[in-house]
C-alpha cells in the first residue's frame, strides 16, 4: 500500500469525506478497493474530517 492510500470504508459518510478531501476509490491487483489521495495533504484532510465527524457524533 502506498503512503497515500488507506483501507476502503464502505460507509457512505466516509466516501463523502473522501470526495471532500479530493480522494478517489481505486482497486488493488486482487480487486480489493482502497481510498487513494493525490498527496499527503489530502490524506490528512480526510483524516481530520473523520475526526471532526466523530467528535460531533460523540457530543450528541
PDB file of C-alpha atoms in Angstrom:
ATOM      1  CA  UNK A   1       0.000   0.000   0.000  1.00  0.00           C
ATOM      2  CA  UNK A   2       1.469   3.362  -0.967  1.00  0.00           C
ATOM      3  CA  UNK A   3       1.663   6.145   1.579  1.00  0.00           C
ATOM      4  CA  UNK A   4      -1.274   7.972   0.001  1.00  0.00           C
ATOM      5  CA  UNK A   5      -3.719   5.070   0.312  1.00  0.00           C
ATOM      6  CA  UNK A   6      -5.815   3.830   3.197  1.00  0.00           C
ATOM      7  CA  UNK A   7      -8.198   0.934   3.629  1.00  0.00           C
ATOM      8  CA  UNK A   8     -11.587   1.140   1.962  1.00  0.00           C
ATOM      9  CA  UNK A   9     -14.546   2.115   4.144  1.00  0.00           C
ATOM     10  CA  UNK A  10     -17.991   1.050   2.935  1.00  0.00           C
ATOM     11  CA  UNK A  11     -19.835   3.752   4.913  1.00  0.00           C
ATOM     12  CA  UNK A  12     -21.436   6.493   2.833  1.00  0.00           C
ATOM     13  CA  UNK A  13     -20.207   9.285   5.115  1.00  0.00           C
ATOM     14  CA  UNK A  14     -16.611   8.050   4.776  1.00  0.00           C
ATOM     15  CA  UNK A  15     -16.908   8.082   0.996  1.00  0.00           C
ATOM     16  CA  UNK A  16     -18.361  11.604   1.110  1.00  0.00           C
ATOM     17  CA  UNK A  17     -15.372  12.741   3.205  1.00  0.00           C
ATOM     18  CA  UNK A  18     -13.089  11.087   0.657  1.00  0.00           C
ATOM     19  CA  UNK A  19     -14.633  13.214  -2.090  1.00  0.00           C
ATOM     20  CA  UNK A  20     -14.383  16.382   0.038  1.00  0.00           C
ATOM     21  CA  UNK A  21     -10.680  15.704   0.595  1.00  0.00           C
ATOM     22  CA  UNK A  22     -10.022  15.222  -3.126  1.00  0.00           C
ATOM     23  CA  UNK A  23      -9.526  11.457  -2.999  1.00  0.00           C
ATOM     24  CA  UNK A  24     -10.946   8.594  -5.040  1.00  0.00           C
ATOM     25  CA  UNK A  25     -11.599   4.860  -4.858  1.00  0.00           C
ATOM     26  CA  UNK A  26      -9.168   2.592  -6.691  1.00  0.00           C
ATOM     27  CA  UNK A  27      -8.699  -1.171  -6.807  1.00  0.00           C
ATOM     28  CA  UNK A  28      -5.679  -3.290  -5.948  1.00  0.00           C
ATOM     29  CA  UNK A  29      -4.485  -6.090  -8.213  1.00  0.00           C
ATOM     30  CA  UNK A  30      -6.647  -8.596  -6.334  1.00  0.00           C
ATOM     31  CA  UNK A  31      -9.725  -6.420  -6.864  1.00  0.00           C
ATOM     32  CA  UNK A  32      -9.891  -5.006  -3.345  1.00  0.00           C
ATOM     33  CA  UNK A  33     -10.977  -1.351  -3.128  1.00  0.00           C
ATOM     34  CA  UNK A  34      -8.804   1.286  -1.406  1.00  0.00           C
ATOM     35  CA  UNK A  35      -9.100   5.013  -0.778  1.00  0.00           C
ATOM     36  CA  UNK A  36      -6.411   6.950  -2.702  1.00  0.00           C
ATOM     37  CA  UNK A  37      -5.220  10.520  -2.317  1.00  0.00           C
ATOM     38  CA  UNK A  38      -3.168  12.733  -4.640  1.00  0.00           C
ATOM     39  CA  UNK A  39      -0.864  13.856  -1.808  1.00  0.00           C
ATOM     40  CA  UNK A  40      -0.256  13.748   1.940  1.00  0.00           C
ATOM     41  CA  UNK A  41      -2.203  16.961   2.487  1.00  0.00           C
ATOM     42  CA  UNK A  42      -5.386  15.435   1.016  1.00  0.00           C
ATOM     43  CA  UNK A  43      -4.952  12.300   3.136  1.00  0.00           C
ATOM     44  CA  UNK A  44      -4.513  14.450   6.243  1.00  0.00           C
ATOM     45  CA  UNK A  45      -7.653  16.437   5.353  1.00  0.00           C
ATOM     46  CA  UNK A  46      -9.649  13.192   5.063  1.00  0.00           C
ATOM     47  CA  UNK A  47      -8.435  12.087   8.493  1.00  0.00           C
ATOM     48  CA  UNK A  48      -9.269  15.472  10.056  1.00  0.00           C
ATOM     49  CA  UNK A  49     -12.751  15.430   8.525  1.00  0.00           C
ATOM     50  CA  UNK A  50     -13.293  11.985  10.046  1.00  0.00           C
ATOM     51  CA  UNK A  51     -12.098  13.139  13.460  1.00  0.00           C
ATOM     52  CA  UNK A  52     -14.428  16.148  13.355  1.00  0.00           C
ATOM     53  CA  UNK A  53     -17.377  13.942  12.360  1.00  0.00           C
ATOM     54  CA  UNK A  54     -16.603  11.568  15.245  1.00  0.00           C
ATOM     55  CA  UNK A  55     -16.455  14.451  17.738  1.00  0.00           C
ATOM     56  CA  UNK A  56     -19.836  15.742  16.529  1.00  0.00           C
ATOM     57  CA  UNK A  57     -21.327  12.262  16.868  1.00  0.00           C
ATOM     58  CA  UNK A  58     -19.961  11.750  20.396  1.00  0.00           C
ATOM     59  CA  UNK A  59     -21.175  15.155  21.605  1.00  0.00           C
ATOM     60  CA  UNK A  60     -24.783  14.371  20.665  1.00  0.00           C
TER      61      UNK A  60
END
